[in-house]
XYZ file of C-alpha atoms in Angstrom:
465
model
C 0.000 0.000 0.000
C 2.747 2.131 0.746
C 3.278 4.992 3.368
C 0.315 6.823 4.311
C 0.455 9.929 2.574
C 0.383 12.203 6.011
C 1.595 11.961 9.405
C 0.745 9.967 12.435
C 1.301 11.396 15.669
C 1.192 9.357 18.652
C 1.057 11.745 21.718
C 2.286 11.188 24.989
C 1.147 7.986 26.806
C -1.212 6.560 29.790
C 0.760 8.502 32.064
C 1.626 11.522 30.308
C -1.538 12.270 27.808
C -1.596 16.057 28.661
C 0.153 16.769 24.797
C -2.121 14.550 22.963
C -5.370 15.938 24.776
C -4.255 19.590 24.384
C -3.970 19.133 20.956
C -6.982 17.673 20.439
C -8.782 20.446 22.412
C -6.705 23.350 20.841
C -7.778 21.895 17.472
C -11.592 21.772 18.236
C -11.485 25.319 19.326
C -9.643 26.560 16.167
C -11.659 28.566 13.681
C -11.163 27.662 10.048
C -10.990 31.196 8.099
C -10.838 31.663 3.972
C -7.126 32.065 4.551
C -6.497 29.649 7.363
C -8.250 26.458 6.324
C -7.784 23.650 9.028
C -10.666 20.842 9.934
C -10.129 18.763 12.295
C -12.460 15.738 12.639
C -13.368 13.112 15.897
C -13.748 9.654 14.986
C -15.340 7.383 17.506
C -16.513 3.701 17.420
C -18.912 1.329 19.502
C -18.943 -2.297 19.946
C -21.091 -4.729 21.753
C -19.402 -8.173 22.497
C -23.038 -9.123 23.896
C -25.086 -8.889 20.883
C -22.101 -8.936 18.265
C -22.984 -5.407 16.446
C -21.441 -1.993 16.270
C -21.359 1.576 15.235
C -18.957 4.580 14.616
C -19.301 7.920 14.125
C -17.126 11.692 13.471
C -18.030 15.073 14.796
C -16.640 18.170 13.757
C -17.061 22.449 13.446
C -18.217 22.242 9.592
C -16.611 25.944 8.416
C -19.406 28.179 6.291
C -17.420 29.750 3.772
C -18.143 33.519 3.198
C -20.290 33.633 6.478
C -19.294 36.742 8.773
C -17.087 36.119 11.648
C -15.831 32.776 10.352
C -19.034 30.571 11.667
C -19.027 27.278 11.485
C -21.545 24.504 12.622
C -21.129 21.302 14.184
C -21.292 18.771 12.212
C -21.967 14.995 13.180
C -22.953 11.354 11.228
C -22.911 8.149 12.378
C -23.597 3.989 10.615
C -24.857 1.002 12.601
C -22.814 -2.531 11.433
C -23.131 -5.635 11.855
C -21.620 -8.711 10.478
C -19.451 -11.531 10.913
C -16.000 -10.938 12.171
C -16.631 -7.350 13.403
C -15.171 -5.684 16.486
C -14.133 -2.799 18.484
C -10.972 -2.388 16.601
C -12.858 -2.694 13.289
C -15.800 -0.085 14.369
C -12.629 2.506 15.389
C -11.080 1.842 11.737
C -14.540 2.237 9.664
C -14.756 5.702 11.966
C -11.531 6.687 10.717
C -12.568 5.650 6.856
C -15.756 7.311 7.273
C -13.391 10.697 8.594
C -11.447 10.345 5.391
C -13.697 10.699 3.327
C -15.812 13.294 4.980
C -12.279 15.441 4.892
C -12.269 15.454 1.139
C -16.053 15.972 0.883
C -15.619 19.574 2.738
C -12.387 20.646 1.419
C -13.699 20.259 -1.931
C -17.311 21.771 -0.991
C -14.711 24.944 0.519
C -12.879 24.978 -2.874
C -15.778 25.192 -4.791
C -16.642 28.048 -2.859
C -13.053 30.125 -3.042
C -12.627 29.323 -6.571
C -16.137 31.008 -7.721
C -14.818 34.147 -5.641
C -11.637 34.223 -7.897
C -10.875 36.692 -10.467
C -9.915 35.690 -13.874
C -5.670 34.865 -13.814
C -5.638 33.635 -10.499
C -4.501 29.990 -10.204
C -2.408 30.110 -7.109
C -2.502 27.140 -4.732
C -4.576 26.701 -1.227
C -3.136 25.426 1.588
C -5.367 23.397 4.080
C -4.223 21.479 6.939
C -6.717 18.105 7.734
C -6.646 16.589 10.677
C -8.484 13.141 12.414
C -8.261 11.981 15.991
C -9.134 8.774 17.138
C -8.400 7.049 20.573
C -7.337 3.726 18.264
C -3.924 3.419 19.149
C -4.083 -0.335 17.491
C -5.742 1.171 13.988
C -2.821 4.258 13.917
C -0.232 1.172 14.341
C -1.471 -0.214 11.631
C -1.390 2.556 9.571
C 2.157 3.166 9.743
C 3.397 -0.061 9.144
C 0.666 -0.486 6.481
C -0.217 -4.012 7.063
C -2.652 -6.210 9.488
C -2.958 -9.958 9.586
C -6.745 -9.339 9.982
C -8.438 -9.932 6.206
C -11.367 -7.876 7.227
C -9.168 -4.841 8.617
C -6.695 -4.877 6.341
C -9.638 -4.770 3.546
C -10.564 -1.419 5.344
C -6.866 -0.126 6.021
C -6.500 -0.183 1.881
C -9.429 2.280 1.806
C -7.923 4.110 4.305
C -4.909 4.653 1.829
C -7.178 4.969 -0.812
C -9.420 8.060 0.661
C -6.027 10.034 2.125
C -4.535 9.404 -0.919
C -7.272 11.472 -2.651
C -6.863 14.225 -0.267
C -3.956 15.684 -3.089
C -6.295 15.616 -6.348
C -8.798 18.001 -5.319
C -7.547 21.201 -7.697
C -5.866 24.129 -6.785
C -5.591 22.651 -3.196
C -2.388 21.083 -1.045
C -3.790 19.454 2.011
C -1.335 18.380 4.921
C -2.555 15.372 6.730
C -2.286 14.425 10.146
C -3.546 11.675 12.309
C -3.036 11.918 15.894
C -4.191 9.739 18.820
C -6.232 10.577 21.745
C -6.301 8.764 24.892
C -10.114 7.450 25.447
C -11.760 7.430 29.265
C -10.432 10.313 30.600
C -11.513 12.304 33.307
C -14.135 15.001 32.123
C -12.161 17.556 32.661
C -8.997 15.799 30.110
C -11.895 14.699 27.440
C -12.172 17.122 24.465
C -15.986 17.718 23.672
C -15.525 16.975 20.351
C -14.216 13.628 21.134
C -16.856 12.833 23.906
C -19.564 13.578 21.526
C -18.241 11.329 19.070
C -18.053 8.441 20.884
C -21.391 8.963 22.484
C -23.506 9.296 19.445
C -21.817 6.059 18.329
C -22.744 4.304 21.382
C -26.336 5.935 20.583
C -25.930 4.945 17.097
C -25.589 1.267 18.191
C -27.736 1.075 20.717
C -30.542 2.983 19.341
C -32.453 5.613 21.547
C -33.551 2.439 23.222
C -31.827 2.752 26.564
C -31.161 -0.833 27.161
C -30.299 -4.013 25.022
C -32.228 -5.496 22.677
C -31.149 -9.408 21.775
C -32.648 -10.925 19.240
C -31.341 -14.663 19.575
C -32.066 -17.897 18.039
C -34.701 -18.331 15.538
C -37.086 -20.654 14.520
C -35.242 -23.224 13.272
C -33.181 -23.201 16.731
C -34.979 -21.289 19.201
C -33.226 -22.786 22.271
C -31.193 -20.095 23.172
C -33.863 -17.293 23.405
C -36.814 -19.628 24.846
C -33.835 -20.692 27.541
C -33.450 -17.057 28.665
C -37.491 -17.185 28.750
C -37.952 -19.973 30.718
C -34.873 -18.999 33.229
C -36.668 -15.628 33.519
C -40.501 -16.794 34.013
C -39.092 -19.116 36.742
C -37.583 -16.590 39.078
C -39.576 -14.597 41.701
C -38.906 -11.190 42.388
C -37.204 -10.205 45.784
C -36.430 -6.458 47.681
C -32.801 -8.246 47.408
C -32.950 -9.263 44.140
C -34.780 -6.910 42.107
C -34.919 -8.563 38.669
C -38.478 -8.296 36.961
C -39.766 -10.235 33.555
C -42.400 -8.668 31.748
C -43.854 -11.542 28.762
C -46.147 -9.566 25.827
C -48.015 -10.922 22.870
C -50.597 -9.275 20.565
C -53.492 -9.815 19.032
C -55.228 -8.183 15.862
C -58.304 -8.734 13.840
C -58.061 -7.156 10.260
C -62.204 -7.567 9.535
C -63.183 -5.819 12.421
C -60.390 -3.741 13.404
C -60.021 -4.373 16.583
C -57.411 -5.500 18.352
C -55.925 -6.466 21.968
C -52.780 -7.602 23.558
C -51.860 -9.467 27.274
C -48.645 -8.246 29.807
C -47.638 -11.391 32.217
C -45.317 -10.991 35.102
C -44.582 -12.262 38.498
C -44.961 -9.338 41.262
C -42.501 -9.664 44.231
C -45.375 -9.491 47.077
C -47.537 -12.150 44.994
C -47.255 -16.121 44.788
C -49.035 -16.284 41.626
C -48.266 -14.543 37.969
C -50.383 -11.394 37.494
C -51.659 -10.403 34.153
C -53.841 -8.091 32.171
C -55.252 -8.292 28.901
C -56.233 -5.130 27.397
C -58.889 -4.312 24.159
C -58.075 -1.737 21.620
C -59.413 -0.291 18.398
C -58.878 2.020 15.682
C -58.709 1.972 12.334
C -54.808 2.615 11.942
C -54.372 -0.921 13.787
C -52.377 -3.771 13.013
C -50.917 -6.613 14.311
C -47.336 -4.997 14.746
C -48.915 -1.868 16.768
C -50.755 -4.425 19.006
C -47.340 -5.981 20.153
C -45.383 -2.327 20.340
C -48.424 -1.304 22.673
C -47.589 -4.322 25.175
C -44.338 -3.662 25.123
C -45.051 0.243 26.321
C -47.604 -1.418 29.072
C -44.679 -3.919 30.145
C -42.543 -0.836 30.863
C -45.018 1.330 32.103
C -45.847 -1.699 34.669
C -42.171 -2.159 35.237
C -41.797 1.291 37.050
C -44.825 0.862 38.641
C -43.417 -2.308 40.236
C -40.156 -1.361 40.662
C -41.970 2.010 42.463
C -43.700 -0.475 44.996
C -40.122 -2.411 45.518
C -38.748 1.008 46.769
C -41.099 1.936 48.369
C -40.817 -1.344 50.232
C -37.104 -1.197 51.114
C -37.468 2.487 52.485
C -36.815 1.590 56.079
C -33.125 -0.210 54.875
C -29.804 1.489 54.054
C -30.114 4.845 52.675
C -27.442 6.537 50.457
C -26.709 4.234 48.194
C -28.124 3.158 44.507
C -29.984 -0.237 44.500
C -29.395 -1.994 40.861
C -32.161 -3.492 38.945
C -33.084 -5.353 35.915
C -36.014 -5.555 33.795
C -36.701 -7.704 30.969
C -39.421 -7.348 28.653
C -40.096 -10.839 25.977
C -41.931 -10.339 23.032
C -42.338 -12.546 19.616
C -42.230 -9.519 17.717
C -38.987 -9.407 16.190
C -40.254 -6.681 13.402
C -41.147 -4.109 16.973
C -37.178 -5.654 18.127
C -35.456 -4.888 15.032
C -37.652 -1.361 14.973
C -36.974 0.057 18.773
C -33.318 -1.354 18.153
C -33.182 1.034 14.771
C -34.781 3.836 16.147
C -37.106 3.737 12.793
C -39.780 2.823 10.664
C -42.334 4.035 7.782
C -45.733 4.018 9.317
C -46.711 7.439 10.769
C -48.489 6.078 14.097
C -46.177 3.145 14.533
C -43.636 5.839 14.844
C -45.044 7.957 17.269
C -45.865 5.046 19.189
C -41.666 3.750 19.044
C -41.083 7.638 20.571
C -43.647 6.929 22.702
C -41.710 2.905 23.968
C -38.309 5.336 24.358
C -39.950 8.119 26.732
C -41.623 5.255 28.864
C -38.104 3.369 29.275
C -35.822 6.422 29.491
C -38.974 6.905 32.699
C -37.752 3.910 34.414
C -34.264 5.850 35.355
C -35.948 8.308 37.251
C -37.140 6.156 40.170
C -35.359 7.715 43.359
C -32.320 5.399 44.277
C -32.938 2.919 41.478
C -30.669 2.258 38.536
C -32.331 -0.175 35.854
C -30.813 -2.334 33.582
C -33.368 -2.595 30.754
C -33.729 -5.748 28.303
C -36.083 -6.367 25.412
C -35.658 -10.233 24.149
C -37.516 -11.321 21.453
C -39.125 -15.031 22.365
C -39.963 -17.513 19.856
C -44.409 -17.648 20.060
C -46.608 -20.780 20.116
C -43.979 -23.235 20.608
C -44.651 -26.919 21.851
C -43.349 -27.762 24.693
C -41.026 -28.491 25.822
C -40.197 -24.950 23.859
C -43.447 -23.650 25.792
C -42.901 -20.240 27.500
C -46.032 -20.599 29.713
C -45.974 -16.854 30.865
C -45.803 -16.048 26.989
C -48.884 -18.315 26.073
C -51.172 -16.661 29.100
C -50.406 -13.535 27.653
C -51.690 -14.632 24.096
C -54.330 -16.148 25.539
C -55.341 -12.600 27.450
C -54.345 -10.593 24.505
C -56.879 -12.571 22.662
C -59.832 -13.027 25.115
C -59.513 -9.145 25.440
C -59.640 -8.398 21.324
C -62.989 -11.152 21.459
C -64.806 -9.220 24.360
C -63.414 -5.651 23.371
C -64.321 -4.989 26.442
C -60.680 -5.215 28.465
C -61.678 -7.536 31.706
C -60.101 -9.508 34.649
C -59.083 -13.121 34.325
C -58.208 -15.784 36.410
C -56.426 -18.887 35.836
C -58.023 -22.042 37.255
C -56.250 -25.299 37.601
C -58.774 -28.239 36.186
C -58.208 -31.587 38.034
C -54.612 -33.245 38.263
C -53.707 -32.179 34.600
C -51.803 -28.864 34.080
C -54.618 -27.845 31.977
C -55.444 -23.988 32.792
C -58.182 -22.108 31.194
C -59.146 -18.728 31.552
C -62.492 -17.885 33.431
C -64.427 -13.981 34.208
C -63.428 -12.809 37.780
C -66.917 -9.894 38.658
C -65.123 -8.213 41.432
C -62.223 -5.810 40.471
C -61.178 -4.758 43.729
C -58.302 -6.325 43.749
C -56.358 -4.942 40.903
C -58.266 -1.105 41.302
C -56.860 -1.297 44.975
C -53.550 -1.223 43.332
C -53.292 0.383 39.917
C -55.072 3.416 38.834
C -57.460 3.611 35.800
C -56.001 4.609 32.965
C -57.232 5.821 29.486
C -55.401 6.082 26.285
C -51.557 6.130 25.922
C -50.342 9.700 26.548
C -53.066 11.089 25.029
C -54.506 10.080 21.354
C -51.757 8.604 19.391
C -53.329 10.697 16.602
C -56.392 12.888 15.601
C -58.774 11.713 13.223
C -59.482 7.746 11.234
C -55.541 7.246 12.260
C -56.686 7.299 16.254
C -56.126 4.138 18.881
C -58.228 3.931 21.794
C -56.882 1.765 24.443
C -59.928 0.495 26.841
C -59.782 0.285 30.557
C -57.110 -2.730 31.741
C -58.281 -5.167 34.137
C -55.955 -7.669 35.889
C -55.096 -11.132 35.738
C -54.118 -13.091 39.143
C -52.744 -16.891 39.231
C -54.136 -18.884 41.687
């Protein structure tokens, strides 16, 4: 490949980083003028070893040539991947690419600029001075010997080359290149902003406005691994000492009649039985996928509501410190997965109700005391057993019996002689579950005005027994 057509500065080291930071920071703060063109660009990268994806991303003051007082804008894109063989060291390289190529995009968008402000006879040359940091010591390594055993990196090190090696045939322009490491988890006060924001908007990038993880294992050829996470979960009970709640969801949707309902099973810590509710809804913009997205919003909604009452329950222990906490939502949607993991889709009210999902689990951080490790797993749906996730079938079974009545209503679950046969009966009193949840009607308000509107009915509760 040859030697990389700039230079690579590796600043100080893990006990000395004060030259490498204070050049980073000195080079965010730095204007770019007309007659002083410098950019300097933050390249960050993300990697989960859990669920085997990444992300990476650059930030940077994005000059506006001929603006008054030399403004500039910040600047900032970031790319989810995925894919076999991909890691940290790969998401840090692809940041660096992406940085490359971003540097030629501007310096030619600022040379398009100077040269239409150019009289006729002038052809002199424009200096610029381009510059990427990047906490990858491993990636600048590379780059200076030019080689990497790794097929995959070394793939992405040749476009590396490729992209500063077009840096010097944009016309009329000489471009100095520089690429400089930064040492990563520093103390606030040592961490350019620049850098900081790079790295977090990959980690957002990755992980999706969805503050949590969302695992999508096995599928339905081999759905061991995710139904054994299920099953694990559904079988432990909930203590003030071990605060770990499972929330199981399913969905149910009837195209004829529009109408629609869905079931939330989980095992309260004060309870010996599971508690459910099934829960009718209509509208015309309903479909089967908006069904299982509203379960998922009840599961979380019901998740700091328990977690609440767990808190509540400890308040005569130890004060002072945070109590840790996980909650894990399973659902057999793996379209609503893929979506909340994405942060995106096409359909209007299907969007507003994914905003919606984020706002209710970014909620369950604000429980005084509490810190709450989230989890949505998707679950494999009607399987035979052994494969049976029983919590998962009683909340089909609600989510149906709910969309048949459309009117939402309490069940029970009755045990019918020595078999484990359980079928669902009408409880008449509701005292029970109104003694501890509130009413409540719609889902933040209407989803949306007009044919496009969901109502959500009244819940009722479920109790084992």
């Amino acid at each position: 490949m040859g030697p990389f057509p700039g230079t690579i500065h590796i600043h100080g080291n893990r006990h000395n980083p004060e030259k490498a930071v204070q050049a980073a920071i000195d080079a965010g703060n730095h204007q770019s003028t007309d007659d002083d063109i410098q950019l300097s660009i933050f390249a960050g990268g993300s990697f989960s070893r859990r669920i085997h994806d990444g992300s990476y991303a650059i930030v940077w003051n994005r000059p506006i040539p001929g603006a008054p007082d030399h403004a500039q804008e910040e600047h900032r894109e970031a790319w989810y991947a995925e894919g076999p063989g991909l890691n940290s060291v790969i998401c840090e390289l692809l940041a660096l690419l992406l940085a490359l190529r971003s540097l030629k995009v501007e310096l030619e968008r600022i040379m398009a600029f100077k040269l239409r402000q150019r009289r006729g006879g002038d052809d002199h040359v424009v200096c610029a001075m381009g510059r990427v940091f990047t906490d990858s010591l491993n990636n600048l390594q590379h780059l200076t010997t030019g080689c990497c055993a790794n097929p995959i990196q070394a793939d992405i090190l040749r476009l590396c080359f490729e992209a500063a090696h077009e840096l010097h045939v944009v016309p009329a322009l000489s471009v100095r290149l520089e690429l400089r490491w930064l040492p990563s988890h520093m103390e606030e006060r040592l961490t350019p902003l620049l850098h900081w924001k790079a790295d977090t908007i990959a980690y957002i990038a990755r992980e999706g406005p969805f503050p949590g993880d969302i695992i999508i294992a096995g599928n339905c050829s081999d759905p061991y691994q995710a139904v054994h996470s299920a099953q694990q979960a559904e079988a432990h009970h909930p203590t003030l000492d071990n605060m770990q709640l499972a929330f199981f969801v399913d969905g149910s949707h009837n195209t004829l009649s529009q109408s629609g309902g869905y079931g939330v099973v989980w095992n309260r810590y004060d309870a010996a039985h599971q508690t459910g509710i099934g829960v009718a809804i209509s509208g015309q913009a309903l479909t089967n996928n908006i069904c299982e997205l509203l379960a998922i919003i009840e599961a979380l909604q019901l998740m700091k509501t328990e977690f609440t009452r767990m808190m509540a329950a400890r308040a005569g222990r130890r004060r002072g410190h945070v109590v840790k906490a996980m909650g894990r939502v399973f659902s057999d949607s793996r379209s609503n997965c893929e979506v909340l993991r994405h942060g995106t889709c096409g359909d209007l009210v299907q969007r507003k109700l994914v905003e919606a999902c984020f706002e209710v689990a970014h909620e369950l951080q604000t429980v005084p005391g509490l810190r709450v490790g989230l989890e949505l797993r998707w679950v494999p749906g009607r399987m035979p057993p052994p494969l049976r996730v029983e919590a998962h079938r009683w909340a089909d079974r609600l989510g149906g019996r709910a969309r048949g009545l459309q009117v939402s209503r309490m069940f029970t679950r009755q045990t019918v002689g020595d078999e484990d046969e359980q079928v669902l009966g009408d409880v008449d009193s509701e005292e029970t579950f109104w003694a501890r949840f509130q009413e409540r009607e719609g889902l933040m308000g209407p989803v949306n005005e007009g044919p496009g509107s969901i109502l959500r009915r009244r819940a009722f509760i479920w109790s084992g027994c």
